[in-house]
Amino acid sequence: MNSVQAKLAEIGEIFRLNGKIYAFDVVSNGNINTTYSVKFRRFDGSIRSYIIQRINGYVFKNPVEIMSNIEGVTKHLRNKAIDGRVALHFHHTEDGNNYYLDEEGNYWRVMTEVDSDTFNISNDLNILRNAGKAFGEFQMQLSDYDAESLYVTIPDFHNTRKRLDKFFEDVEADPCKRVCEVMPEIDFIRSMRKFSCKLTDLQEAGKVPLRVTHNDTKINNVLFDKKTGEPLAVIDLDTVMPGLAMHDFGDAIRFAANTAAEDEPDLTKVSLDLEKFRAFSEGFIGQTAGALTEMEIGTMALGALSITVELASRFLDDYITGDKYFKTNYEGHNLVRARCQLKLAEDMWDKYEEMEQIVNTIAKEAVSS
Ligand code: GN1
Ligand code: MG
């Protein structure tokens, strides 16, 4: 038994999973936590699959608070069950906790794995529409959740102004002497700075409402039914916090409506696919239009563009400060990611009016039907 398997077996025992590990895989979708899909053979011979995760303690300073949010949110979602959806089930230790702190200071959690399909890229517009529907539904299901009871797991997570202020401070400090390599990228972010902070300004002026949002709406955070392509569940609840609907919409667009992967090195492949944009919007706006204000609908495109610049600045910041935050697969990975996001932002800028029009048309139709 190798040391990873031994560790997973230890976690399985602590969470009182029945049986013995017979196979496991690393799930490499996420950029933050370490995730395993682990199959246990039960004592009656049947097989059960679990997701076992080690929470990244550098990014998440207080995992206990995250797990308290998850306990509350999953309970709320379970009580609001929608036909065809699967409720997430987190396991508990003997002490009744949905997490375990090991001797090395790592936090672990265990969820029953849902038999499903996930996508990093999909060209199927039905899948895109269903992803929009899933995140829209998620937003609506949490619309009466007590926001006060949620811990803020990462303060100012999508405060674009603070993100950019920090970025330019780090550019100034240049701790790894990498700034000289990335001057054009820094200049581009500077040119977009004011525009990208518009949503932060609107939020601070009280012109757009804070809602309970997901805040990390990559399409690979939706589980789909393998046969029908219908959404089964939204996962990755670490950043469920008060936030803006436009950021949930925008972050999903940034990831799913890109013609290429988030870290595509060949920038000629990177652009915003307006048909994918439309399909996701139909799903998301279709679910939420009735609850959204005019200002929210009018700033969905802004949400997409500003979160793309924000994430570009986060990737580039991580590159400039020595790649401590996001997991990287190779030297310069964060720079490749940042360049890809900037190329996408540029294309969004060119297609901005079209994005606005598509959202407006869908919102009008959704409200009148
Ligand atoms: C991180 O953990 P993961 O891969 O779902 C990040 C998101 C970024 C995303 C970019 C807590 O999400 O904000 O948009 O990478 N999560 C955190 O791929 O920082
Ligand atoms: Mg995440």
PDB file of N, CA, C and O in Angstrom, residues 156-165 167 188-189 192-193 195-197 199-200 203 215 244 247 251 254 302-318 326 338 341-342 345 348:
ATOM      1  N   ASP A 156     -13.283  39.596   0.697  1.00  0.00           N
ATOM      2  CA  ASP A 156     -13.093  40.371  -0.547  1.00  0.00           C
ATOM      3  C   ASP A 156     -12.715  39.481  -1.741  1.00  0.00           C
ATOM      4  O   ASP A 156     -11.920  39.879  -2.593  1.00  0.00           O
ATOM      5  N   PHE A 157     -13.315  38.307  -1.784  1.00  0.00           N
ATOM      6  CA  PHE A 157     -12.956  37.327  -2.821  1.00  0.00           C
ATOM      7  C   PHE A 157     -13.122  37.930  -4.217  1.00  0.00           C
ATOM      8  O   PHE A 157     -12.233  37.801  -5.054  1.00  0.00           O
ATOM      9  N   HIS A 158     -14.267  38.548  -4.465  1.00  0.00           N
ATOM     10  CA  HIS A 158     -14.468  39.182  -5.775  1.00  0.00           C
ATOM     11  C   HIS A 158     -14.579  40.699  -5.654  1.00  0.00           C
ATOM     12  O   HIS A 158     -15.359  41.337  -6.359  1.00  0.00           O
ATOM     13  N   ASN A 159     -13.794  41.260  -4.765  1.00  0.00           N
ATOM     14  CA  ASN A 159     -13.684  42.718  -4.712  1.00  0.00           C
ATOM     15  C   ASN A 159     -12.591  43.104  -5.717  1.00  0.00           C
ATOM     16  O   ASN A 159     -11.389  43.064  -5.418  1.00  0.00           O
ATOM     17  N   THR A 160     -13.027  43.400  -6.927  1.00  0.00           N
ATOM     18  CA  THR A 160     -12.060  43.601  -8.010  1.00  0.00           C
ATOM     19  C   THR A 160     -11.103  44.758  -7.692  1.00  0.00           C
ATOM     20  O   THR A 160      -9.906  44.688  -7.996  1.00  0.00           O
ATOM     21  N   ARG A 161     -11.631  45.789  -7.047  1.00  0.00           N
ATOM     22  CA  ARG A 161     -10.738  46.921  -6.750  1.00  0.00           C
ATOM     23  C   ARG A 161      -9.604  46.485  -5.835  1.00  0.00           C
ATOM     24  O   ARG A 161      -8.427  46.773  -6.087  1.00  0.00           O
ATOM     25  N   LYS A 162      -9.953  45.762  -4.762  1.00  0.00           N
ATOM     26  CA  LYS A 162      -8.898  45.309  -3.839  1.00  0.00           C
ATOM     27  C   LYS A 162      -7.936  44.341  -4.530  1.00  0.00           C
ATOM     28  O   LYS A 162      -6.729  44.372  -4.283  1.00  0.00           O
ATOM     29  N   ARG A 163      -8.479  43.479  -5.368  1.00  0.00           N
ATOM     30  CA  ARG A 163      -7.617  42.548  -6.114  1.00  0.00           C
ATOM     31  C   ARG A 163      -6.602  43.316  -6.959  1.00  0.00           C
ATOM     32  O   ARG A 163      -5.410  42.985  -6.984  1.00  0.00           O
ATOM     33  N   LEU A 164      -7.092  44.354  -7.646  1.00  0.00           N
ATOM     34  CA  LEU A 164      -6.189  45.098  -8.533  1.00  0.00           C
ATOM     35  C   LEU A 164      -5.217  45.973  -7.727  1.00  0.00           C
ATOM     36  O   LEU A 164      -4.047  46.114  -8.105  1.00  0.00           O
ATOM     37  N   ASP A 165      -5.701  46.533  -6.620  1.00  0.00           N
ATOM     38  CA  ASP A 165      -4.781  47.308  -5.761  1.00  0.00           C
ATOM     39  C   ASP A 165      -3.625  46.414  -5.317  1.00  0.00           C
ATOM     40  O   ASP A 165      -2.453  46.807  -5.372  1.00  0.00           O
ATOM     41  N   PHE A 167      -2.606  43.696  -6.741  1.00  0.00           N
ATOM     42  CA  PHE A 167      -1.806  43.344  -7.920  1.00  0.00           C
ATOM     43  C   PHE A 167      -0.761  44.434  -8.181  1.00  0.00           C
ATOM     44  O   PHE A 167       0.443  44.145  -8.339  1.00  0.00           O
ATOM     45  N   PHE A 188      -1.910  46.252 -20.025  1.00  0.00           N
ATOM     46  CA  PHE A 188      -3.298  45.961 -20.418  1.00  0.00           C
ATOM     47  C   PHE A 188      -4.216  45.993 -19.190  1.00  0.00           C
ATOM     48  O   PHE A 188      -5.302  46.581 -19.219  1.00  0.00           O
ATOM     49  N   ILE A 189      -3.758  45.358 -18.114  1.00  0.00           N
ATOM     50  CA  ILE A 189      -4.587  45.354 -16.896  1.00  0.00           C
ATOM     51  C   ILE A 189      -4.785  46.792 -16.401  1.00  0.00           C
ATOM     52  O   ILE A 189      -5.887  47.174 -16.008  1.00  0.00           O
ATOM     53  N   MET A 192      -7.461  48.520 -18.222  1.00  0.00           N
ATOM     54  CA  MET A 192      -8.814  48.012 -17.922  1.00  0.00           C
ATOM     55  C   MET A 192      -9.219  48.267 -16.468  1.00  0.00           C
ATOM     56  O   MET A 192     -10.321  47.908 -16.060  1.00  0.00           O
ATOM     57  N   ARG A 193      -8.306  48.854 -15.691  1.00  0.00           N
ATOM     58  CA  ARG A 193      -8.502  48.910 -14.239  1.00  0.00           C
ATOM     59  C   ARG A 193      -9.815  49.593 -13.847  1.00  0.00           C
ATOM     60  O   ARG A 193     -10.616  49.041 -13.099  1.00  0.00           O
ATOM     61  N   PHE A 195     -12.496  50.428 -15.571  1.00  0.00           N
ATOM     62  CA  PHE A 195     -13.701  49.764 -16.078  1.00  0.00           C
ATOM     63  C   PHE A 195     -14.017  48.505 -15.261  1.00  0.00           C
ATOM     64  O   PHE A 195     -15.163  48.251 -14.900  1.00  0.00           O
ATOM     65  N   SER A 196     -12.973  47.748 -14.965  1.00  0.00           N
ATOM     66  CA  SER A 196     -13.176  46.479 -14.253  1.00  0.00           C
ATOM     67  C   SER A 196     -13.657  46.687 -12.821  1.00  0.00           C
ATOM     68  O   SER A 196     -14.164  45.746 -12.206  1.00  0.00           O
ATOM     69  N   CYS A 197     -13.462  47.883 -12.293  1.00  0.00           N
ATOM     70  CA  CYS A 197     -13.890  48.144 -10.906  1.00  0.00           C
ATOM     71  C   CYS A 197     -15.309  48.680 -10.827  1.00  0.00           C
ATOM     72  O   CYS A 197     -15.800  48.981  -9.731  1.00  0.00           O
ATOM     73  N   LEU A 199     -18.211  47.310 -11.111  1.00  0.00           N
ATOM     74  CA  LEU A 199     -19.164  46.549 -10.281  1.00  0.00           C
ATOM     75  C   LEU A 199     -18.880  46.746  -8.798  1.00  0.00           C
ATOM     76  O   LEU A 199     -19.799  46.816  -7.988  1.00  0.00           O
ATOM     77  N   THR A 200     -17.597  46.819  -8.467  1.00  0.00           N
ATOM     78  CA  THR A 200     -17.239  47.098  -7.066  1.00  0.00           C
ATOM     79  C   THR A 200     -17.825  48.455  -6.664  1.00  0.00           C
ATOM     80  O   THR A 200     -18.393  48.598  -5.579  1.00  0.00           O
ATOM     81  N   GLN A 203     -21.554  48.158  -6.212  1.00  0.00           N
ATOM     82  CA  GLN A 203     -21.870  47.429  -4.984  1.00  0.00           C
ATOM     83  C   GLN A 203     -21.694  48.338  -3.769  1.00  0.00           C
ATOM     84  O   GLN A 203     -22.549  48.387  -2.888  1.00  0.00           O
ATOM     85  N   ASN A 215     -19.865  31.813  -6.298  1.00  0.00           N
ATOM     86  CA  ASN A 215     -18.564  32.500  -6.426  1.00  0.00           C
ATOM     87  C   ASN A 215     -17.441  31.722  -7.110  1.00  0.00           C
ATOM     88  O   ASN A 215     -16.304  32.207  -7.156  1.00  0.00           O
ATOM     89  N   LEU A 244     -22.230  38.826  -5.785  1.00  0.00           N
ATOM     90  CA  LEU A 244     -23.049  39.402  -6.849  1.00  0.00           C
ATOM     91  C   LEU A 244     -23.453  38.322  -7.855  1.00  0.00           C
ATOM     92  O   LEU A 244     -22.613  37.504  -8.268  1.00  0.00           O
ATOM     93  N   HIS A 247     -21.269  38.102 -10.886  1.00  0.00           N
ATOM     94  CA  HIS A 247     -19.998  37.378 -10.805  1.00  0.00           C
ATOM     95  C   HIS A 247     -20.208  35.886 -11.041  1.00  0.00           C
ATOM     96  O   HIS A 247     -19.370  35.236 -11.663  1.00  0.00           O
ATOM     97  N   ASP A 251     -18.307  34.480 -14.197  1.00  0.00           N
ATOM     98  CA  ASP A 251     -17.232  33.509 -14.028  1.00  0.00           C
ATOM     99  C   ASP A 251     -17.534  32.246 -14.837  1.00  0.00           C
ATOM    100  O   ASP A 251     -16.627  31.621 -15.400  1.00  0.00           O
ATOM    101  N   ARG A 254     -16.787  33.138 -18.456  1.00  0.00           N
ATOM    102  CA  ARG A 254     -15.336  33.190 -18.627  1.00  0.00           C
ATOM    103  C   ARG A 254     -14.766  31.798 -18.885  1.00  0.00           C
ATOM    104  O   ARG A 254     -13.891  31.612 -19.717  1.00  0.00           O
ATOM    105  N   LEU A 302     -20.866  43.079 -17.971  1.00  0.00           N
ATOM    106  CA  LEU A 302     -19.793  43.693 -17.176  1.00  0.00           C
ATOM    107  C   LEU A 302     -19.216  42.669 -16.192  1.00  0.00           C
ATOM    108  O   LEU A 302     -17.991  42.610 -15.976  1.00  0.00           O
ATOM    109  N   GLY A 303     -20.097  41.842 -15.620  1.00  0.00           N
ATOM    110  CA  GLY A 303     -19.644  40.795 -14.702  1.00  0.00           C
ATOM    111  C   GLY A 303     -18.666  39.850 -15.392  1.00  0.00           C
ATOM    112  O   GLY A 303     -17.636  39.469 -14.826  1.00  0.00           O
ATOM    113  N   ALA A 304     -18.984  39.488 -16.641  1.00  0.00           N
ATOM    114  CA  ALA A 304     -18.110  38.561 -17.378  1.00  0.00           C
ATOM    115  C   ALA A 304     -16.755  39.203 -17.656  1.00  0.00           C
ATOM    116  O   ALA A 304     -15.697  38.602 -17.396  1.00  0.00           O
ATOM    117  N   LEU A 305     -16.779  40.419 -18.138  1.00  0.00           N
ATOM    118  CA  LEU A 305     -15.509  41.068 -18.482  1.00  0.00           C
ATOM    119  C   LEU A 305     -14.695  41.369 -17.224  1.00  0.00           C
ATOM    120  O   LEU A 305     -13.478  41.106 -17.175  1.00  0.00           O
ATOM    121  N   SER A 306     -15.348  41.884 -16.181  1.00  0.00           N
ATOM    122  CA  SER A 306     -14.531  42.286 -15.026  1.00  0.00           C
ATOM    123  C   SER A 306     -13.980  41.079 -14.278  1.00  0.00           C
ATOM    124  O   SER A 306     -12.847  41.118 -13.792  1.00  0.00           O
ATOM    125  N   ILE A 307     -14.737  39.991 -14.232  1.00  0.00           N
ATOM    126  CA  ILE A 307     -14.175  38.842 -13.507  1.00  0.00           C
ATOM    127  C   ILE A 307     -13.034  38.201 -14.303  1.00  0.00           C
ATOM    128  O   ILE A 307     -12.123  37.603 -13.732  1.00  0.00           O
ATOM    129  N   THR A 308     -13.080  38.358 -15.612  1.00  0.00           N
ATOM    130  CA  THR A 308     -11.990  37.816 -16.437  1.00  0.00           C
ATOM    131  C   THR A 308     -10.713  38.623 -16.207  1.00  0.00           C
ATOM    132  O   THR A 308      -9.619  38.054 -16.049  1.00  0.00           O
ATOM    133  N   VAL A 309     -10.845  39.929 -16.141  1.00  0.00           N
ATOM    134  CA  VAL A 309      -9.671  40.762 -15.838  1.00  0.00           C
ATOM    135  C   VAL A 309      -9.197  40.479 -14.405  1.00  0.00           C
ATOM    136  O   VAL A 309      -7.995  40.355 -14.142  1.00  0.00           O
ATOM    137  N   GLU A 310     -10.163  40.344 -13.497  1.00  0.00           N
ATOM    138  CA  GLU A 310      -9.806  40.070 -12.098  1.00  0.00           C
ATOM    139  C   GLU A 310      -8.993  38.773 -11.992  1.00  0.00           C
ATOM    140  O   GLU A 310      -7.933  38.735 -11.353  1.00  0.00           O
ATOM    141  N   LEU A 311      -9.470  37.723 -12.659  1.00  0.00           N
ATOM    142  CA  LEU A 311      -8.759  36.441 -12.557  1.00  0.00           C
ATOM    143  C   LEU A 311      -7.396  36.525 -13.257  1.00  0.00           C
ATOM    144  O   LEU A 311      -6.411  35.969 -12.768  1.00  0.00           O
ATOM    145  N   ALA A 312      -7.351  37.252 -14.378  1.00  0.00           N
ATOM    146  CA  ALA A 312      -6.057  37.445 -15.052  1.00  0.00           C
ATOM    147  C   ALA A 312      -5.076  38.093 -14.074  1.00  0.00           C
ATOM    148  O   ALA A 312      -3.913  37.675 -13.964  1.00  0.00           O
ATOM    149  N   SER A 313      -5.557  39.079 -13.337  1.00  0.00           N
ATOM    150  CA  SER A 313      -4.664  39.765 -12.381  1.00  0.00           C
ATOM    151  C   SER A 313      -4.262  38.828 -11.249  1.00  0.00           C
ATOM    152  O   SER A 313      -3.138  38.879 -10.762  1.00  0.00           O
ATOM    153  N   ARG A 314      -5.165  37.928 -10.864  1.00  0.00           N
ATOM    154  CA  ARG A 314      -4.823  36.972  -9.792  1.00  0.00           C
ATOM    155  C   ARG A 314      -3.775  35.974 -10.270  1.00  0.00           C
ATOM    156  O   ARG A 314      -2.837  35.642  -9.531  1.00  0.00           O
ATOM    157  N   PHE A 315      -3.945  35.467 -11.493  1.00  0.00           N
ATOM    158  CA  PHE A 315      -2.951  34.531 -12.036  1.00  0.00           C
ATOM    159  C   PHE A 315      -1.595  35.233 -12.183  1.00  0.00           C
ATOM    160  O   PHE A 315      -0.550  34.691 -11.832  1.00  0.00           O
ATOM    161  N   LEU A 316      -1.647  36.448 -12.721  1.00  0.00           N
ATOM    162  CA  LEU A 316      -0.379  37.154 -12.964  1.00  0.00           C
ATOM    163  C   LEU A 316       0.278  37.553 -11.640  1.00  0.00           C
ATOM    164  O   LEU A 316       1.503  37.476 -11.487  1.00  0.00           O
ATOM    165  N   ASP A 317      -0.556  37.931 -10.682  1.00  0.00           N
ATOM    166  CA  ASP A 317      -0.049  38.265  -9.346  1.00  0.00           C
ATOM    167  C   ASP A 317       0.666  37.050  -8.746  1.00  0.00           C
ATOM    168  O   ASP A 317       1.763  37.160  -8.168  1.00  0.00           O
ATOM    169  N   ASP A 318       0.043  35.886  -8.912  1.00  0.00           N
ATOM    170  CA  ASP A 318       0.640  34.669  -8.358  1.00  0.00           C
ATOM    171  C   ASP A 318       1.978  34.380  -9.050  1.00  0.00           C
ATOM    172  O   ASP A 318       2.952  33.979  -8.395  1.00  0.00           O
ATOM    173  N   PHE A 326      -2.208  29.249  -6.656  1.00  0.00           N
ATOM    174  CA  PHE A 326      -2.792  28.241  -7.547  1.00  0.00           C
ATOM    175  C   PHE A 326      -1.800  27.093  -7.750  1.00  0.00           C
ATOM    176  O   PHE A 326      -0.597  27.336  -7.890  1.00  0.00           O
ATOM    177  N   ALA A 338      -2.765  33.629 -17.216  1.00  0.00           N
ATOM    178  CA  ALA A 338      -3.069  35.075 -17.220  1.00  0.00           C
ATOM    179  C   ALA A 338      -3.192  35.582 -18.648  1.00  0.00           C
ATOM    180  O   ALA A 338      -4.126  36.331 -18.984  1.00  0.00           O
ATOM    181  N   GLN A 341      -6.465  34.568 -20.172  1.00  0.00           N
ATOM    182  CA  GLN A 341      -7.597  35.353 -19.666  1.00  0.00           C
ATOM    183  C   GLN A 341      -7.592  36.769 -20.247  1.00  0.00           C
ATOM    184  O   GLN A 341      -8.651  37.334 -20.518  1.00  0.00           O
ATOM    185  N   LEU A 342      -6.414  37.309 -20.444  1.00  0.00           N
ATOM    186  CA  LEU A 342      -6.352  38.669 -21.007  1.00  0.00           C
ATOM    187  C   LEU A 342      -6.800  38.674 -22.461  1.00  0.00           C
ATOM    188  O   LEU A 342      -7.487  39.594 -22.912  1.00  0.00           O
ATOM    189  N   ALA A 345     -10.464  38.517 -22.350  1.00  0.00           N
ATOM    190  CA  ALA A 345     -11.031  39.814 -21.941  1.00  0.00           C
ATOM    191  C   ALA A 345     -11.061  40.787 -23.125  1.00  0.00           C
ATOM    192  O   ALA A 345     -12.034  41.515 -23.334  1.00  0.00           O
ATOM    193  N   MET A 348     -13.858  39.831 -25.260  1.00  0.00           N
ATOM    194  CA  MET A 348     -15.138  40.218 -24.626  1.00  0.00           C
ATOM    195  C   MET A 348     -15.389  41.706 -24.820  1.00  0.00           C
ATOM    196  O   MET A 348     -16.516  42.142 -25.012  1.00  0.00           O
TER     197      MET A 348
END
